[in-house]
Coordinates of C-alpha atoms in Angstrom, one line a residue:
X1 CA -9.0 10.1 -7.9
X2 CA -5.6 10.0 -9.7
X3 CA -2.7 10.1 -7.2
X4 CA 0.0 12.5 -8.2
X5 CA 3.7 11.7 -8.1
X6 CA 5.9 14.8 -7.7
X7 CA 9.6 14.7 -8.4
X8 CA 12.3 17.2 -9.2
X9 CA 16.0 17.0 -10.1
X10 CA 18.7 19.1 -8.5
X11 CA 22.1 19.5 -10.1
X12 CA 25.4 20.0 -8.3
X13 CA 28.4 21.2 -10.5
X14 CA 32.0 21.0 -9.4
X15 CA 35.5 20.1 -10.6
X16 CA 36.0 16.5 -9.7
X17 CA 39.3 14.9 -8.8
X18 CA 37.8 11.6 -10.1
X19 CA 37.7 13.1 -13.6
X20 CA 41.1 15.0 -13.7
X21 CA 39.3 18.0 -12.2
X22 CA 37.1 18.4 -15.2
X23 CA 33.8 20.0 -14.6
X24 CA 31.2 17.4 -13.4
X25 CA 27.5 17.6 -12.9
X26 CA 25.8 15.2 -10.5
X27 CA 22.0 14.9 -10.3
X28 CA 20.0 14.2 -7.2
X29 CA 16.3 13.4 -7.5
X30 CA 13.9 14.7 -4.8
X31 CA 10.6 13.0 -4.5
X32 CA 7.4 13.9 -2.5
X33 CA 5.4 11.2 -0.8
X34 CA 1.9 11.6 -2.4
X35 CA 0.1 10.9 0.9
X36 CA 2.1 12.8 3.6
X37 CA 4.2 15.2 1.7
X38 CA 7.4 13.8 3.2
X39 CA 10.4 14.1 0.9
X40 CA 13.0 11.6 -0.1
X41 CA 16.2 11.8 -2.2
X42 CA 17.6 9.3 -4.6
X43 CA 21.4 9.6 -4.4
X44 CA 23.5 7.0 -6.3
X45 CA 26.4 5.2 -4.7
X46 CA 25.7 6.1 -1.1
X47 CA 25.2 2.6 0.3
X48 CA 28.4 0.7 1.2
X49 CA 28.5 -3.1 0.7
X50 CA 31.3 -5.2 2.3
X51 CA 32.7 -7.9 0.0
X52 CA 32.6 -10.8 2.5
X53 CA 31.0 -10.0 5.8
X54 CA 32.1 -12.2 8.7
X55 CA 29.6 -12.5 11.5
X56 CA 29.8 -16.1 12.7
X57 CA 31.5 -15.2 16.0
X58 CA 28.9 -12.6 16.8
X59 CA 25.8 -14.6 16.1
X60 CA 26.5 -18.2 17.2
X61 CA 27.1 -17.6 20.9
X62 CA 23.7 -18.1 22.6
X63 CA 25.0 -18.3 26.1
X64 CA 22.9 -16.2 28.4
X65 CA 20.3 -15.4 25.8
X66 CA 16.9 -14.8 27.5
X67 CA 14.9 -15.7 24.4
X68 CA 16.3 -19.2 23.8
X69 CA 14.2 -22.3 24.8
X70 CA 14.6 -23.3 28.4
X71 CA 15.3 -19.7 29.4
X72 CA 12.5 -17.7 27.8
X73 CA 10.0 -19.6 30.0
X74 CA 11.9 -18.8 33.2
X75 CA 13.6 -15.5 32.8
X76 CA 11.0 -13.3 31.1
X77 CA 8.2 -11.3 32.7
X78 CA 4.7 -12.5 33.0
X79 CA 1.5 -10.8 31.8
X80 CA -0.9 -9.1 34.2
X81 CA -4.1 -11.1 35.0
X82 CA -6.3 -9.3 32.4
X83 CA -4.3 -10.7 29.5
X84 CA -5.0 -14.3 30.5
X85 CA -2.0 -16.6 30.1
X86 CA 1.2 -15.7 31.9
X87 CA 3.0 -15.7 28.5
X88 CA 1.6 -16.1 25.0
X89 CA 2.5 -19.1 22.8
X90 CA 2.0 -19.6 19.1
X91 CA 4.1 -22.2 17.4
X92 CA 7.8 -21.3 18.0
X93 CA 6.8 -17.8 19.2
X94 CA 6.6 -16.9 22.8
X95 CA 5.2 -13.5 23.9
X96 CA 5.6 -11.6 27.2
X97 CA 5.7 -8.1 28.6
X98 CA 8.6 -5.9 27.6
X99 CA 11.0 -5.6 30.6
X100 CA 11.9 -2.1 29.3
X101 CA 8.5 -0.9 28.0
X102 CA 8.0 2.0 25.6
X103 CA 4.6 2.8 26.8
X104 CA 1.6 1.5 28.9
X105 CA 1.3 -1.6 26.7
X106 CA 4.5 -3.0 25.4
X107 CA 5.4 -6.6 24.7
X108 CA 8.1 -8.8 23.1
X109 CA 7.6 -11.8 20.9
X110 CA 10.6 -14.2 20.8
X111 CA 10.1 -15.3 17.2
X112 CA 12.1 -18.5 16.8
X113 CA 13.6 -21.3 18.8
X114 CA 16.9 -20.9 16.9
X115 CA 19.2 -18.3 18.4
X116 CA 20.2 -17.0 14.9
X117 CA 18.4 -17.3 11.6
X118 CA 19.9 -16.0 8.3
X119 CA 17.3 -13.7 6.7
X120 CA 16.7 -16.1 3.8
X121 CA 15.9 -19.0 6.1
X122 CA 13.0 -17.5 8.0
X123 CA 9.7 -19.3 7.2
X124 CA 6.2 -18.1 6.6
X125 CA 5.1 -20.2 9.6
X126 CA 7.6 -18.5 11.9
X127 CA 6.4 -15.0 11.0
X128 CA 2.7 -16.1 11.0
X129 CA 3.1 -17.4 14.5
X130 CA 5.0 -14.3 15.6
X131 CA 2.4 -12.0 14.2
X132 CA -0.4 -14.2 15.6
X133 CA 1.1 -13.7 19.1
X134 CA 1.5 -9.9 18.6
X135 CA -2.0 -9.4 17.2
X136 CA -3.5 -11.4 20.0
X137 CA -1.8 -9.1 22.5
X138 CA -3.1 -6.0 20.6
X139 CA -6.6 -7.4 20.7
X140 CA -6.3 -8.1 24.4
X141 CA -5.2 -4.5 25.0
X142 CA -8.0 -3.0 22.9
X143 CA -10.5 -5.0 24.8
X144 CA -9.0 -4.0 28.1
X145 CA -8.5 -0.2 27.5
X146 CA -11.0 1.7 25.4
X147 CA -8.6 4.6 25.0
X148 CA -6.0 2.5 23.3
X149 CA -6.2 3.2 19.6
X150 CA -2.9 2.8 17.9
X151 CA -0.7 -0.4 17.7
X152 CA 2.5 -1.3 15.9
X153 CA 4.4 -4.6 15.6
X154 CA 8.1 -3.8 15.1
X155 CA 11.3 -5.7 14.5
X156 CA 15.0 -4.7 14.6
X157 CA 17.1 -7.5 13.1
X158 CA 20.8 -7.5 14.0
X159 CA 22.8 -4.6 15.3
X160 CA 22.8 -2.2 12.2
X161 CA 19.0 -2.2 12.6
X162 CA 19.2 -1.3 16.3
X163 CA 18.9 -4.7 18.0
X164 CA 20.8 -5.3 21.2
X165 CA 20.1 -9.0 20.9
X166 CA 20.8 -11.5 18.1
X167 CA 17.9 -13.7 18.8
X168 CA 15.0 -12.8 16.4
X169 CA 12.2 -11.0 18.2
X170 CA 9.4 -8.5 17.6
X171 CA 8.2 -5.7 19.8
X172 CA 4.6 -4.5 20.1
X173 CA 3.5 -1.1 21.3
X174 CA -0.1 -0.1 21.9
X175 CA -1.4 3.2 23.3
X176 CA -3.7 6.2 22.7
X177 CA -1.4 8.3 20.6
X178 CA 0.8 6.1 18.3
X179 CA 4.2 7.3 17.1
X180 CA 4.9 10.4 15.1
X181 CA 5.0 8.4 11.8
X182 CA 1.8 6.5 12.7
X183 CA -0.1 9.8 13.4
X184 CA 1.3 11.4 10.3
X185 CA 0.2 8.6 8.0
X186 CA -3.1 8.1 9.8
X187 CA -4.1 11.8 9.7
X188 CA -3.1 12.1 6.0
X189 CA -5.1 8.9 5.2
X190 CA -8.1 10.2 7.0
X191 CA -7.9 13.5 5.1
X192 CA -7.7 11.6 1.8
X193 CA -10.7 9.4 2.8
X194 CA -12.7 12.4 3.9
X195 CA -12.0 14.4 0.7
X196 CA -12.3 11.5 -1.8
X197 CA -14.5 8.9 -0.1
X198 CA -11.8 6.4 -1.0
X199 CA -9.1 4.5 0.8
X200 CA -5.7 5.9 -0.2
X201 CA -4.0 2.5 -0.2
X202 CA -6.7 0.9 -2.4
X203 CA -6.5 3.7 -4.9
X204 CA -2.7 3.5 -4.8
X205 CA -2.7 -0.3 -5.4
X206 CA -5.1 0.1 -8.4
X207 CA -3.0 2.9 -9.9
X208 CA 0.3 1.2 -9.4
X209 CA -0.7 -2.3 -10.5
X210 CA 1.3 -3.3 -13.6
X211 CA 4.0 -0.7 -13.0
X212 CA 7.6 -1.1 -11.9
X213 CA 6.7 -0.1 -8.3
X214 CA 4.0 -2.7 -7.9
X215 CA 5.6 -5.8 -6.6
X216 CA 2.9 -8.4 -6.1
X217 CA -0.4 -9.4 -4.6
X218 CA -0.4 -12.2 -2.0
X219 CA -4.0 -13.0 -0.9
X220 CA -5.3 -9.9 0.8
X221 CA -2.0 -8.0 0.8
X222 CA -0.6 -5.7 -1.9
X223 CA 3.2 -5.2 -2.0
X224 CA 4.6 -2.1 -3.4
X225 CA 7.8 0.0 -3.5
X226 CA 6.9 3.5 -2.2
X227 CA 7.4 6.4 -4.6
X228 CA 9.4 8.3 -1.9
X229 CA 11.1 5.6 0.1
X230 CA 12.0 6.1 3.8
X231 CA 15.1 4.0 3.7
X232 CA 17.0 1.5 1.6
X233 CA 14.9 -1.0 -0.4
X234 CA 11.8 0.2 1.4
X235 CA 8.8 -2.0 0.6
X236 CA 5.3 -1.9 2.0
X237 CA 2.5 -4.5 2.3
X238 CA -1.0 -3.3 2.8
X239 CA -4.2 -5.2 3.4
X240 CA -6.1 -2.5 1.5
X241 CA -9.6 -4.1 1.8
X242 CA -9.4 -4.9 5.5
X243 CA -11.1 -2.3 7.6
X244 CA -11.7 -4.2 10.8
X245 CA -8.7 -3.0 12.8
X246 CA -6.5 -5.9 14.1
X247 CA -6.3 -8.8 11.7
X248 CA -7.5 -12.2 12.9
X249 CA -4.4 -13.6 14.7
X250 CA -4.7 -17.0 12.9
X251 CA -6.5 -15.6 9.8
X252 CA -5.5 -15.3 6.2
X253 CA -4.3 -11.7 6.4
X254 CA -1.8 -12.6 9.1
X255 CA -0.5 -15.5 6.9
X256 CA -0.4 -13.2 3.8
X257 CA 1.7 -10.6 5.6
X258 CA 4.1 -13.4 6.8
X259 CA 4.5 -14.9 3.3
X260 CA 5.2 -11.6 1.7
X261 CA 7.7 -10.7 4.4
X262 CA 9.6 -13.9 3.8
X263 CA 9.8 -13.1 0.1
X264 CA 11.1 -9.6 0.8
X265 CA 13.8 -11.0 3.0
X266 CA 14.8 -13.5 0.3
X267 CA 15.2 -10.6 -2.0
X268 CA 17.3 -8.7 0.5
X269 CA 19.5 -11.8 1.0
X270 CA 20.1 -12.1 -2.8
X271 CA 21.7 -8.7 -2.6
X272 CA 24.1 -9.6 0.2
X273 CA 22.0 -7.8 2.8
X274 CA 21.5 -9.3 6.3
X275 CA 19.8 -6.7 8.5
X276 CA 16.4 -5.1 8.4
X277 CA 13.6 -3.2 10.2
X278 CA 9.9 -3.9 10.2
X279 CA 7.0 -1.7 11.4
X280 CA 3.4 -2.9 11.0
X281 CA 0.8 -0.2 11.8
X282 CA -2.7 -1.1 13.0
X283 CA -5.4 1.3 14.2
X284 CA -8.6 0.5 16.0
X285 CA -11.4 0.1 13.4
X286 CA -10.5 3.1 11.1
X287 CA -11.7 2.5 7.5
X288 CA -9.1 5.0 6.2
X289 CA -6.1 3.1 7.5
X290 CA -5.9 -0.6 6.8
X291 CA -3.1 -2.7 8.3
X292 CA 0.2 -1.5 6.8
X293 CA 3.6 -3.2 7.0
X294 CA 6.8 -1.3 6.2
X295 CA 10.2 -3.1 5.8
X296 CA 13.5 -1.6 5.0
X297 CA 17.0 -3.0 4.6
X298 CA 19.8 -1.7 6.8
X299 CA 23.6 -1.6 6.4
X300 CA 25.2 -5.0 6.3
X301 CA 26.1 -6.5 9.7
X302 CA 29.9 -7.2 9.6
X303 CA 32.7 -7.1 12.1
X304 CA 33.2 -3.4 11.4
X305 CA 29.7 -2.5 10.2
X306 CA 28.8 1.2 9.6
X307 CA 25.6 3.0 10.6
X308 CA 23.3 4.1 7.8
X309 CA 21.3 6.3 10.2
X310 CA 22.9 9.6 9.2
X311 CA 21.7 13.1 10.1
X312 CA 19.2 12.8 7.3
X313 CA 17.5 9.9 9.2
X314 CA 18.0 10.8 12.8
X315 CA 17.4 14.6 12.6
X316 CA 15.7 15.5 9.3
X317 CA 13.4 12.5 8.8
X318 CA 14.5 12.6 5.2
X319 CA 14.7 9.4 3.2
X320 CA 18.0 9.0 1.3
X321 CA 18.3 5.9 -0.9
X322 CA 20.8 4.8 -3.6
X323 CA 18.4 2.9 -5.8
X324 CA 15.1 4.2 -7.2
X325 CA 12.0 2.2 -6.2
X326 CA 11.2 1.5 -9.9
X327 CA 14.4 -0.4 -10.1
X328 CA 14.3 -2.4 -6.8
X329 CA 10.5 -2.9 -7.0
X330 CA 11.0 -4.6 -10.3
X331 CA 13.8 -6.7 -8.9
X332 CA 11.7 -7.7 -5.8
X333 CA 8.9 -8.9 -8.0
X334 CA 11.0 -11.9 -9.1
X335 CA 10.9 -13.2 -5.4
X336 CA 7.1 -13.3 -5.1

């Protein structure tokens, strides 16, 4: 089935003080996500970039950090008996229950031993180990609770992305309902699968391959720029041929996701960006919804950083981006 990409252009006309009050027309492009129907707007020049961000004083002080070596083993919670180990360990990564859980099954993965890592210095091994620890926890929960169906592995990096701690870490949530976005994507993907007997993401990768929005293929994972981005420089990685639920913690898919994510962050760093969000969706054995990773850039962390979570984001769930995905998808390709 051919996936349709719907867009329209709206024009605003006014007398601009930037052009001696001559009549000016500015275009806004509105796009519709072909899977969910969610809309996004491409609005030029709406993302501020500081010239020389200064963050050293904010990121180098590790005193009192619960996630640093020597403290993470003593100051963090321990898993209940059904998990097995008191805390999970994979390479540099250490996992443990979330002291402030978001649901019945909620954990944290302290990703690195270093307290602060510039986004272009993360390694594939670090993310592979972190995802390994997260996926193992998801598998433990699925085995423990038959009602648990949805899982997500998430990351806020630095304060513009919503992180209260500098130390790189992931957070995993597993339950029977998922988040609003997980359910929206899952239900739409199931509808597509039922109507077309095809996996939406597989069809999308085939249709987009060779175009400006198709970034790369790393092993089992396709990387694309969504037609209707949720946020700035939004990229997705999808293991479109994997239908077995949770990836093998130390398997190829986990490594492929990690390698691609490192490449995305290198691209972000080349633009002067330093903050990001990640959300990786997993559902228990649903052939319509393979593992799906979303990553977006956030406003630059600086001494006086600004929030890019406007009313569009927090109240309307409307993506507003300043660069079209055809542009930044083509740029990102050079980093893969």
